[in-house]
Tab-separated table of N, CA, C and O in Angstrom:
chain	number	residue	atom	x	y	z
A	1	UNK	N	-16.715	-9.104	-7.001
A	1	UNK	CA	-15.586	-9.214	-7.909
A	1	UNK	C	-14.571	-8.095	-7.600
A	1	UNK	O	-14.924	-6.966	-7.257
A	2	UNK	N	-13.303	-8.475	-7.741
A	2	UNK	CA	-12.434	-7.479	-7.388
A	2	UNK	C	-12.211	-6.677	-8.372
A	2	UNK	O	-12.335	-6.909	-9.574
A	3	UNK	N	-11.744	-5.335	-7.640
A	3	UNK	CA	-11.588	-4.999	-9.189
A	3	UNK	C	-10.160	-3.748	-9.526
A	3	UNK	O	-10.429	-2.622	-9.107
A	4	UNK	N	-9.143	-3.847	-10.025
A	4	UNK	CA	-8.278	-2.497	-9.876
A	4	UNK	C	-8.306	-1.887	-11.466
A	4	UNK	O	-8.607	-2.413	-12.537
A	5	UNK	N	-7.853	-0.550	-11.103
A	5	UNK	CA	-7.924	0.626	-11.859
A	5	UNK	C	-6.290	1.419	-11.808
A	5	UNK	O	-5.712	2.010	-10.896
A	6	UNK	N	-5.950	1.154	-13.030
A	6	UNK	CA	-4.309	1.405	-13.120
A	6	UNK	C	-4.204	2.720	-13.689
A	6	UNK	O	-5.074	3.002	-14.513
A	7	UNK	N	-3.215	3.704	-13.396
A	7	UNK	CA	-3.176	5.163	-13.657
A	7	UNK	C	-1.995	5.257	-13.399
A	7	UNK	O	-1.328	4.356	-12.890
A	8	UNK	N	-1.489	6.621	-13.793
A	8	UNK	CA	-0.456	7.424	-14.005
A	8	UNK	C	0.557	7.644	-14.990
A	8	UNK	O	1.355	8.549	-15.234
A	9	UNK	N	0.162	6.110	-15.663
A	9	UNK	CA	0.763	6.205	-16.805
A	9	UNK	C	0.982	7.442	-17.691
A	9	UNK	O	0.210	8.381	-17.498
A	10	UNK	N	2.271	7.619	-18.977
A	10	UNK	CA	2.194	8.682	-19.836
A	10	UNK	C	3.662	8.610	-20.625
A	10	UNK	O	4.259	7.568	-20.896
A	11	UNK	N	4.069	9.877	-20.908
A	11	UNK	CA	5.318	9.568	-22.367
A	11	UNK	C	6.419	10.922	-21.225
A	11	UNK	O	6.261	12.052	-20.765
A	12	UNK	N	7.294	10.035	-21.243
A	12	UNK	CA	8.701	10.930	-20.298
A	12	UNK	C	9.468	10.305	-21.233
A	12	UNK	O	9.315	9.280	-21.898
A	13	UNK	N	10.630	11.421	-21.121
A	13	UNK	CA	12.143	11.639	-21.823
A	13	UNK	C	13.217	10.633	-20.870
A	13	UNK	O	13.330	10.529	-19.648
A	14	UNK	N	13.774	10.109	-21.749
A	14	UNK	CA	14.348	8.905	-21.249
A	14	UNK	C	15.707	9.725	-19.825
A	14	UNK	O	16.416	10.727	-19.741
A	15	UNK	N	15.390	8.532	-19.008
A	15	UNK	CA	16.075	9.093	-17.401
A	15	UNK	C	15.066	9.927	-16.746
A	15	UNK	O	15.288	10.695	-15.810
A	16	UNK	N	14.084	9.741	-17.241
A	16	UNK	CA	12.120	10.666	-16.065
A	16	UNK	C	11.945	9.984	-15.353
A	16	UNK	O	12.676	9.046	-15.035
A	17	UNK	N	10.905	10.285	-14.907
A	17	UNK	CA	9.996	9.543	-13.910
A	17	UNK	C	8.488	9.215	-14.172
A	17	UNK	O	7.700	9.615	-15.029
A	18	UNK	N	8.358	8.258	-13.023
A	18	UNK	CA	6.625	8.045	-13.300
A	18	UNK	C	6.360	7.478	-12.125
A	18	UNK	O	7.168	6.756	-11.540
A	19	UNK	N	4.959	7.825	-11.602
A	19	UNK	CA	4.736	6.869	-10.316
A	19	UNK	C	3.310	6.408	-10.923
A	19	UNK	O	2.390	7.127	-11.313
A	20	UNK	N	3.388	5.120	-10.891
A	20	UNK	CA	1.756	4.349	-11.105
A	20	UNK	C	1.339	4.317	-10.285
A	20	UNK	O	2.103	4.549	-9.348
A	21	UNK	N	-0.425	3.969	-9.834
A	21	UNK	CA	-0.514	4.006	-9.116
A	21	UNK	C	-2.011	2.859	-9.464
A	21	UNK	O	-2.546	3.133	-10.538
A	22	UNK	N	-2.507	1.975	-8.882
A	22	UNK	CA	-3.627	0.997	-8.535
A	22	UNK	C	-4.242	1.278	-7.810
A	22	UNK	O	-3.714	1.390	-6.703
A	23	UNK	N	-5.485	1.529	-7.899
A	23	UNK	CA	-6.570	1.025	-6.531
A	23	UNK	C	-7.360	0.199	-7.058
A	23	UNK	O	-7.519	-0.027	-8.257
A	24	UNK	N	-8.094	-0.473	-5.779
A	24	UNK	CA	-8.165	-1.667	-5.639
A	24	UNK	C	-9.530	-1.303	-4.840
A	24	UNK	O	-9.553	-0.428	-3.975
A	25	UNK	N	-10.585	-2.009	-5.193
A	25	UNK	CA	-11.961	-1.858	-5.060
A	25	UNK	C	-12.709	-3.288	-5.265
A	25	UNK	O	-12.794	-3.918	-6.319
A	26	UNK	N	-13.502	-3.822	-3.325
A	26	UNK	CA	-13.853	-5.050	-3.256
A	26	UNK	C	-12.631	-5.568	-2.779
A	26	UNK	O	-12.546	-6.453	-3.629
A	27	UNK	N	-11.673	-5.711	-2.131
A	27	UNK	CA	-10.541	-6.836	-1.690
A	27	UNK	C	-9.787	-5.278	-0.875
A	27	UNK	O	-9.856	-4.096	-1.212
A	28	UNK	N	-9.015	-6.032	0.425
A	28	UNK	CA	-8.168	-5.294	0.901
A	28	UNK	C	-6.760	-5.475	0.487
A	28	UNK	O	-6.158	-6.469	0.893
A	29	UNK	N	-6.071	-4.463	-0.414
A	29	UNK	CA	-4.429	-4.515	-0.885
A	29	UNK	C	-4.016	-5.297	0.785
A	29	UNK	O	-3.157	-6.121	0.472
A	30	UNK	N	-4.180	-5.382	1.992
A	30	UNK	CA	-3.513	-5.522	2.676
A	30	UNK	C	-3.576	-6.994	3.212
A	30	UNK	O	-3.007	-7.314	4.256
A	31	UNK	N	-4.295	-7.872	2.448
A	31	UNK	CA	-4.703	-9.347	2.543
A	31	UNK	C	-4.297	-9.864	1.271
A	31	UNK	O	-4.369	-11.083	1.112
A	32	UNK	N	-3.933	-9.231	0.454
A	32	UNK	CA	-3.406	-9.825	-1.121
A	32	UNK	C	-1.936	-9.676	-1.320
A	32	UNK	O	-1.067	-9.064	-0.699
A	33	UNK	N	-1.932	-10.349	-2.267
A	33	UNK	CA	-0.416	-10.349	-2.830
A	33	UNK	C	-0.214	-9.431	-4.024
A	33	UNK	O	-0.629	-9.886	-5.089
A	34	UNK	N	0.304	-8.313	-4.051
A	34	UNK	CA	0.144	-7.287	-5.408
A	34	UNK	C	1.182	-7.336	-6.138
A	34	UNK	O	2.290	-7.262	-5.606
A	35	UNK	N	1.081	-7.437	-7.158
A	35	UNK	CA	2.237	-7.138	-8.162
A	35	UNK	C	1.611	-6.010	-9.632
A	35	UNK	O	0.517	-5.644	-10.062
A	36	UNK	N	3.037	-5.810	-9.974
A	36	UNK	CA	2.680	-5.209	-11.479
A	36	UNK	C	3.696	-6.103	-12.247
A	36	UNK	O	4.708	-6.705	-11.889
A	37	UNK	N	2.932	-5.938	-13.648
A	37	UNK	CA	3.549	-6.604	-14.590
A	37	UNK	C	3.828	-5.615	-16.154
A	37	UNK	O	3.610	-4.405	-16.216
A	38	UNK	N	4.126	-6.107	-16.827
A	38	UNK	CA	4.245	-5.098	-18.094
A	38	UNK	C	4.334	-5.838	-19.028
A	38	UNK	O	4.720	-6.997	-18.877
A	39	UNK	N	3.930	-5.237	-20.439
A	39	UNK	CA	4.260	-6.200	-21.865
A	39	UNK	C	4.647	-5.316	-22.702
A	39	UNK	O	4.271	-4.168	-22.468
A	40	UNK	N	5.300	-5.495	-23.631
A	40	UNK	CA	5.671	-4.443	-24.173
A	40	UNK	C	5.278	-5.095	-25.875
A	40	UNK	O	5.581	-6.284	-25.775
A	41	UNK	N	4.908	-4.926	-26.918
A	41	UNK	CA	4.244	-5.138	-28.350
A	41	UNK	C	5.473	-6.290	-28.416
A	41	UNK	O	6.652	-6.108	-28.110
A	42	UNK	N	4.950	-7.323	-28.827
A	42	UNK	CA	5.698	-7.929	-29.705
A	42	UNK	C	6.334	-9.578	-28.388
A	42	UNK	O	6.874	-10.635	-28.717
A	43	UNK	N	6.045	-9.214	-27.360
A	43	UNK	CA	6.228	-9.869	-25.884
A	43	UNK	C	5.752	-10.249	-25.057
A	43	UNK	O	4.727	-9.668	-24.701
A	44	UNK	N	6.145	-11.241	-24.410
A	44	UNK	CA	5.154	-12.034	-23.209
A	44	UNK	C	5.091	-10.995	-22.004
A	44	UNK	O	6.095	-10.395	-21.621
A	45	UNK	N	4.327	-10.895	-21.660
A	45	UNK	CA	3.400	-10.542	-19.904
A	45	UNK	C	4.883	-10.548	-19.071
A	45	UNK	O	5.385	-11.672	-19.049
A	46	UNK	N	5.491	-9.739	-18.541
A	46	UNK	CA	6.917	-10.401	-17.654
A	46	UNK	C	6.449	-9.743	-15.634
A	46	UNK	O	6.281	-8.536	-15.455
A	47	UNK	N	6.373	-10.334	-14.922
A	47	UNK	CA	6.528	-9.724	-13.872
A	47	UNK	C	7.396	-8.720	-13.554
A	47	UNK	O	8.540	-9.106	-13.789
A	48	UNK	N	7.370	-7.516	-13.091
A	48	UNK	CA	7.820	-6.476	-12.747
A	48	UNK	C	8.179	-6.073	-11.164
A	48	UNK	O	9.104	-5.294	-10.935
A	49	UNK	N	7.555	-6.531	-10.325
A	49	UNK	CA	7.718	-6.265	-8.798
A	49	UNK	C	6.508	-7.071	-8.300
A	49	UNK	O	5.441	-7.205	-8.899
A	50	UNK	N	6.787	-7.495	-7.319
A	50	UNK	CA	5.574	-7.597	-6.377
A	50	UNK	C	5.996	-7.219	-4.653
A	50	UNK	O	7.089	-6.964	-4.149
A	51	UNK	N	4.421	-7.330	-3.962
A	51	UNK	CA	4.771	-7.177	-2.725
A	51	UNK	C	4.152	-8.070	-2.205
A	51	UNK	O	3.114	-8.243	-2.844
A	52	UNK	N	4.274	-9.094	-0.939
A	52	UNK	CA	3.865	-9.352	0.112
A	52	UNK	C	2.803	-9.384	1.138
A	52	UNK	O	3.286	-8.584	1.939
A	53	UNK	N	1.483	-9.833	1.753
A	53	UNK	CA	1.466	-9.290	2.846
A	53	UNK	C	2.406	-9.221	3.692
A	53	UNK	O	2.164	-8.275	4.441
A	54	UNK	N	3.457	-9.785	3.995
A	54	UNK	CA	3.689	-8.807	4.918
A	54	UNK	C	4.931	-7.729	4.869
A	54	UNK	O	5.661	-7.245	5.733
A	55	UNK	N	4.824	-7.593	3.508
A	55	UNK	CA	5.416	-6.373	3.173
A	55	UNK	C	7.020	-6.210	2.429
A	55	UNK	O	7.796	-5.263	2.309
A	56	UNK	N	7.052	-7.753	1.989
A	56	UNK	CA	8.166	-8.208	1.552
A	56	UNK	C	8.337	-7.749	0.046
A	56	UNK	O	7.249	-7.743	-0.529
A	57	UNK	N	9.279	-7.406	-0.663
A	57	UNK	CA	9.415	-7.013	-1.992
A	57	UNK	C	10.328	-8.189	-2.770
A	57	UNK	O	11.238	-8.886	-2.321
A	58	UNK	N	9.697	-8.138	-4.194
A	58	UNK	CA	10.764	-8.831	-4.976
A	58	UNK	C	10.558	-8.010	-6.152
A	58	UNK	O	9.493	-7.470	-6.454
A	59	UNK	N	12.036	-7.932	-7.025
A	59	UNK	CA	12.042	-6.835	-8.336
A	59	UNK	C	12.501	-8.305	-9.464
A	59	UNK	O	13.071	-9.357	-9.175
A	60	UNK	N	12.131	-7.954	-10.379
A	60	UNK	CA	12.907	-8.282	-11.649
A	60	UNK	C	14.347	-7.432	-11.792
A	60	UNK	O	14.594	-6.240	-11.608
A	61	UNK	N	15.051	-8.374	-12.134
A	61	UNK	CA	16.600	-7.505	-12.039
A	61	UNK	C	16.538	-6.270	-13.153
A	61	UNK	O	17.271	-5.324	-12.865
A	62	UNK	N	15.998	-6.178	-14.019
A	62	UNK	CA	16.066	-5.504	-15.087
A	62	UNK	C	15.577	-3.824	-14.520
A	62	UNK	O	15.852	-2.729	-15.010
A	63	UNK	N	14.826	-4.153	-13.406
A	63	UNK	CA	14.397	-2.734	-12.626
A	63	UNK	C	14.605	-2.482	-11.452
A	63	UNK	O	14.063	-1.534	-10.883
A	64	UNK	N	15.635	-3.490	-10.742
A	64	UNK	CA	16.352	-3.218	-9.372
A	64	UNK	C	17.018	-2.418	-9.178
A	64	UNK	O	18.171	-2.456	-9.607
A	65	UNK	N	16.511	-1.304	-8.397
A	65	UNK	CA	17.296	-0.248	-7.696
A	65	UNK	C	16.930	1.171	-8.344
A	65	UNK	O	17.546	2.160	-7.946
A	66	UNK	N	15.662	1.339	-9.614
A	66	UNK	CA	15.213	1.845	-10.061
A	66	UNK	C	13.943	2.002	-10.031
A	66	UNK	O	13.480	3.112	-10.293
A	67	UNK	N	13.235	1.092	-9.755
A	67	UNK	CA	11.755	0.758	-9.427
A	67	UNK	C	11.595	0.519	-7.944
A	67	UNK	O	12.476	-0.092	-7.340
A	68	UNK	N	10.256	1.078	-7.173
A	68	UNK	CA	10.270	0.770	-5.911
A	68	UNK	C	8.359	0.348	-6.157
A	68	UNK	O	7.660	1.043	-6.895
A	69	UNK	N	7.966	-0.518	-5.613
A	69	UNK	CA	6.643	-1.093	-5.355
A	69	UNK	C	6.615	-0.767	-4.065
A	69	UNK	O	7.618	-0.892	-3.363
A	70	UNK	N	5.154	-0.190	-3.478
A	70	UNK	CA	4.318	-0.083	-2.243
A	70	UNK	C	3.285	0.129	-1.932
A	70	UNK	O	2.794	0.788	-2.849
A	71	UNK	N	2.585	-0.010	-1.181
A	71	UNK	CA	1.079	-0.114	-1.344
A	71	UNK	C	0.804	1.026	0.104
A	71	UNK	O	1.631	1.257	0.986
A	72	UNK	N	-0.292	1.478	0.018
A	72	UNK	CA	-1.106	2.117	1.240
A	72	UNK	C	-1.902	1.603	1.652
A	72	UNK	O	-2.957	1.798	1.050
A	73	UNK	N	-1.965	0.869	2.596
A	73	UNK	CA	-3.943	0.138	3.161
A	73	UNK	C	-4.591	1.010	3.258
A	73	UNK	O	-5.620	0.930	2.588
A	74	UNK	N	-4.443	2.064	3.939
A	74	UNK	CA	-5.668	3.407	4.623
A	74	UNK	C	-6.231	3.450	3.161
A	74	UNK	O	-7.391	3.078	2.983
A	75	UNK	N	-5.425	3.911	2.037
A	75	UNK	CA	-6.274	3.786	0.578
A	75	UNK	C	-6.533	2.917	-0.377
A	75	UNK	O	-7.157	3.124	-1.418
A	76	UNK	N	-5.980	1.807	0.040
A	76	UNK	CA	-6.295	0.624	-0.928
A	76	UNK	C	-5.586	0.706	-1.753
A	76	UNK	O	-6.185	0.012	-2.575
A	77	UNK	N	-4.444	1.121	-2.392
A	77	UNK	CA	-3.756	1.589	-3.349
A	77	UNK	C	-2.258	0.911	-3.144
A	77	UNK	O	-1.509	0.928	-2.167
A	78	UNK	N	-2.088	0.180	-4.727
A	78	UNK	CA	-0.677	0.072	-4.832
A	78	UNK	C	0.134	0.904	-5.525
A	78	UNK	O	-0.620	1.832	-5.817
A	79	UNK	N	1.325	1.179	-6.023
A	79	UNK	CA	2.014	2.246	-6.069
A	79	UNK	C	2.848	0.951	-6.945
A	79	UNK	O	2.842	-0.276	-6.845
A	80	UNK	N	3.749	2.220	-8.092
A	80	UNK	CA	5.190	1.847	-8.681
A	80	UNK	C	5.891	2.980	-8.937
A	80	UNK	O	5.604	3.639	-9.937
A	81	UNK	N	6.974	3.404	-8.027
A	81	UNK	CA	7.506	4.790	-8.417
A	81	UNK	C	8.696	3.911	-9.609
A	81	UNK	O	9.210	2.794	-9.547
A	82	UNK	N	8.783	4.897	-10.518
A	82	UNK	CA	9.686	4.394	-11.487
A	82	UNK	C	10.654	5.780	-11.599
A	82	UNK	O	10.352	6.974	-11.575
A	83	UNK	N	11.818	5.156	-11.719
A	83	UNK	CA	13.343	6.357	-11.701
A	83	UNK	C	13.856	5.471	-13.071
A	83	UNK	O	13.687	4.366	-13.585
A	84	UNK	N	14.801	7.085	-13.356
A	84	UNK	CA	15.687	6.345	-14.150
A	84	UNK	C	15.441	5.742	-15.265
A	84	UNK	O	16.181	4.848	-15.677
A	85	UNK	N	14.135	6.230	-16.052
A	85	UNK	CA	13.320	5.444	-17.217
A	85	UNK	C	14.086	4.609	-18.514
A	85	UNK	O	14.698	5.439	-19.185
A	86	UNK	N	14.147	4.046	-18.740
A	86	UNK	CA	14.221	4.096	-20.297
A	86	UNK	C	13.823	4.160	-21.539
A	86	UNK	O	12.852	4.902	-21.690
A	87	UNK	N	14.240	3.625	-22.541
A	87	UNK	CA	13.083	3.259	-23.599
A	87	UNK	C	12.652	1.478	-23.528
A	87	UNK	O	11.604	0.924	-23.863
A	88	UNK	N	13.580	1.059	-23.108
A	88	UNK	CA	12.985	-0.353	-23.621
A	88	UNK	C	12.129	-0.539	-21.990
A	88	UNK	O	11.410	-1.538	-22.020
A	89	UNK	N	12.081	0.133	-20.764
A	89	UNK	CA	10.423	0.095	-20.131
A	89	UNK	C	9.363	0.289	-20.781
A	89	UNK	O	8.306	0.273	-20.151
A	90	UNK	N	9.349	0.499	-22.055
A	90	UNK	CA	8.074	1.152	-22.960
A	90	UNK	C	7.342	-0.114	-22.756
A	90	UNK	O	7.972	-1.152	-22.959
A	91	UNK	N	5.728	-0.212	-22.271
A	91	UNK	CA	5.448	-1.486	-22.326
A	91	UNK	C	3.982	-0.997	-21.645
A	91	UNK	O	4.232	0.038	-21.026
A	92	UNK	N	2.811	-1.272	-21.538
A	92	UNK	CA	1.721	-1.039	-21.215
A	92	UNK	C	1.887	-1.820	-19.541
A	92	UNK	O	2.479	-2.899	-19.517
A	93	UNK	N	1.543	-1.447	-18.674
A	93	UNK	CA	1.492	-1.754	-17.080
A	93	UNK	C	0.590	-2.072	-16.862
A	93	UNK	O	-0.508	-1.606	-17.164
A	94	UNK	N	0.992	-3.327	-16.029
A	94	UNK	CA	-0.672	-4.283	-15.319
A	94	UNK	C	-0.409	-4.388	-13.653
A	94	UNK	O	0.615	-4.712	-13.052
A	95	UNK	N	-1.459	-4.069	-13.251
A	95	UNK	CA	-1.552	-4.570	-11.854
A	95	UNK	C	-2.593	-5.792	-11.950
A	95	UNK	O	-3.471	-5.987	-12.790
A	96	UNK	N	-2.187	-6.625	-10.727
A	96	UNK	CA	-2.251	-8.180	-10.413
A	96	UNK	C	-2.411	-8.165	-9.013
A	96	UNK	O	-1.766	-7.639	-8.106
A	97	UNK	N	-3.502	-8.923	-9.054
A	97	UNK	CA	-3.873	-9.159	-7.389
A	97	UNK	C	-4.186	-10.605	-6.903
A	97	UNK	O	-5.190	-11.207	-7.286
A	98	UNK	N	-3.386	-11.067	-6.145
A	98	UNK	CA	-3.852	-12.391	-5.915
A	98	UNK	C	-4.035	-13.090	-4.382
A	98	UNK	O	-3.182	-12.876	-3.521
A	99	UNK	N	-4.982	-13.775	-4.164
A	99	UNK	CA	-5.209	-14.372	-2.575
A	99	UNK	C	-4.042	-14.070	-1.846
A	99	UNK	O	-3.144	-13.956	-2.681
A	100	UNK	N	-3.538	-13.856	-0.563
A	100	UNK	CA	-2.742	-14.120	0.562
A	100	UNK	C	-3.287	-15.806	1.279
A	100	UNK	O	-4.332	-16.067	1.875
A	101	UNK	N	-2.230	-16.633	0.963
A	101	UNK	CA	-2.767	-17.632	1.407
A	101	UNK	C	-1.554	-17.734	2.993
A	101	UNK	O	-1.725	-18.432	3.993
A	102	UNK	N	-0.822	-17.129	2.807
A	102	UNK	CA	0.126	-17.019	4.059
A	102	UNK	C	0.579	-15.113	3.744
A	102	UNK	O	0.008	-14.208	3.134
A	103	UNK	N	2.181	-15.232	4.719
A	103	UNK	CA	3.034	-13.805	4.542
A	103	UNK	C	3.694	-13.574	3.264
A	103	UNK	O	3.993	-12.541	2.664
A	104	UNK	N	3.852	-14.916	2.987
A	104	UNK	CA	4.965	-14.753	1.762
A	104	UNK	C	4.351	-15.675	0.834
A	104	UNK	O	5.031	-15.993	-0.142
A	105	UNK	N	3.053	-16.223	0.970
A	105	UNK	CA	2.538	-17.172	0.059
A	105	UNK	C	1.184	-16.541	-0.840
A	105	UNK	O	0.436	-15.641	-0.456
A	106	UNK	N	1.114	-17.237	-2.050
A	106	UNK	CA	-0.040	-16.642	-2.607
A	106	UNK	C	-1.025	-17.352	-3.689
A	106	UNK	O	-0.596	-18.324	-4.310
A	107	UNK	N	-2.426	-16.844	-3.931
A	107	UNK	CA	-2.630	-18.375	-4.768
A	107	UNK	C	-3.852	-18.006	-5.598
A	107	UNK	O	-4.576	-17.161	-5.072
A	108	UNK	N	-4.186	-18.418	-6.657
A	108	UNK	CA	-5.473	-18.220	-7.528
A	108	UNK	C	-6.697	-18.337	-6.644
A	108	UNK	O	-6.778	-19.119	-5.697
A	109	UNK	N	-7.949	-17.224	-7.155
A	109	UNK	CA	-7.594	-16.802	-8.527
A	109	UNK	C	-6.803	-15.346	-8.214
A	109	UNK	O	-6.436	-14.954	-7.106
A	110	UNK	N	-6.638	-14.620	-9.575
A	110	UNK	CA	-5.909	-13.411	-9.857
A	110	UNK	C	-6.810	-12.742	-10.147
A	110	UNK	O	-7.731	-13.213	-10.815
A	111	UNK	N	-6.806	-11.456	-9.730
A	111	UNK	CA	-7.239	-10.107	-10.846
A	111	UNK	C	-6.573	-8.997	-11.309
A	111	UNK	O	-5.703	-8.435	-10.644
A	112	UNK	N	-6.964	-8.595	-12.542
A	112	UNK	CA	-5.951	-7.847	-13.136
A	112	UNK	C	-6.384	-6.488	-13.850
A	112	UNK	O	-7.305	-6.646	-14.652
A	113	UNK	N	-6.002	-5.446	-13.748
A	113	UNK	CA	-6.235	-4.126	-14.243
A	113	UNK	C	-6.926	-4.066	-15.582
A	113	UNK	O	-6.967	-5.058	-16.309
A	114	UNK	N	-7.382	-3.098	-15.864
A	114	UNK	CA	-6.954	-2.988	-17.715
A	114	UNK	C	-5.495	-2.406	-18.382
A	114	UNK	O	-5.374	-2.416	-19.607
A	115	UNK	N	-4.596	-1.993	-17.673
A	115	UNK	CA	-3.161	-1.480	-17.788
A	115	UNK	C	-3.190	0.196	-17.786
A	115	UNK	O	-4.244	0.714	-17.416
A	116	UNK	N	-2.365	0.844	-18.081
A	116	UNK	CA	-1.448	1.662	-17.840
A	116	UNK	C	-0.427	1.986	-18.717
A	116	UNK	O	0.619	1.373	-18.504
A	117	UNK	N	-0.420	2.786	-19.661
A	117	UNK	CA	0.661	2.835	-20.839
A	117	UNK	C	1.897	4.006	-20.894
A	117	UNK	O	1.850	5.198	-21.195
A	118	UNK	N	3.221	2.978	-20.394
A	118	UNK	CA	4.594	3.536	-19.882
A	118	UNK	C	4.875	4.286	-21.797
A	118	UNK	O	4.180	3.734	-22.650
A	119	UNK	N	5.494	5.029	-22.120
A	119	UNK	CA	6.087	5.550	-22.817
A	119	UNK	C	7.436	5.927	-22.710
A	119	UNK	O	7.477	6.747	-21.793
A	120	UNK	N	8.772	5.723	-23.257
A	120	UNK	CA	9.938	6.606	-22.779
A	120	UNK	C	11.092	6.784	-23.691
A	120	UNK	O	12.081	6.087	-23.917
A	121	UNK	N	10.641	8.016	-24.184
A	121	UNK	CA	11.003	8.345	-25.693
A	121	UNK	C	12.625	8.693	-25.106
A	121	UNK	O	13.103	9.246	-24.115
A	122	UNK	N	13.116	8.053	-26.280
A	122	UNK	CA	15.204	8.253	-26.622
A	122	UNK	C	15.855	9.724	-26.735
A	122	UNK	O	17.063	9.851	-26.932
């Protein structure tokens, strides 16, 4: 069973930083499709970034050009550096792992963290 472990989470002053960070234990980050996701109380699950095998990125506009997703193979580890915080990022963080069925393709099943809790006080 696969399994990831989400960290770095914590409470920054709005315009901080944060870098999350996943590892990933049982599956190689470098054969999967990784993403993070976030929810914030009161809201649906929304995708946040993902990556690729082969290394392709897609953002939700709401964190383009502020958020960067990347992963390390040598450590199994995916990454979310976050700039530029706000408050309404406040939202508990999930990492998501799913088959590589191609470069840019991907497919059930999924596995998913226990989260990561963003804070980003006004």
């Amino acid at each position: 069973q696969v399994q990831l472990v989400e960290s770095g989470g914590g409470s920054v002053e709005n315009g901080g930083s944060l870098r999350l960070s996943c590892e990933v234990s049982r599956a190689s980050v470098s054969n999967y499709c990784m993403a993070w996701f976030r929810q914030a109380p009161g809201k649906e699950r929304e995708r946040v970034a993902q990556v690729f095998r082969d290394g392709m990125t897609t953002y939700a506009d709401s964190v383009k050009g502020r958020f960067t997703i990347s992963k390390d193979n040598a450590k199994n580890t995916l990454y979310l550096q976050m700039s530029s915080l706000k408050p309404e990022d406040n939202a508990m963080y999930y990492c998501r792992a799913l088959s590589a069925t191609g470069d840019n393709s991907c497919s059930l099943p999924d596995y998913w963290g226990q989260g990561t809790q963003v804070t980003v006080s006004s």
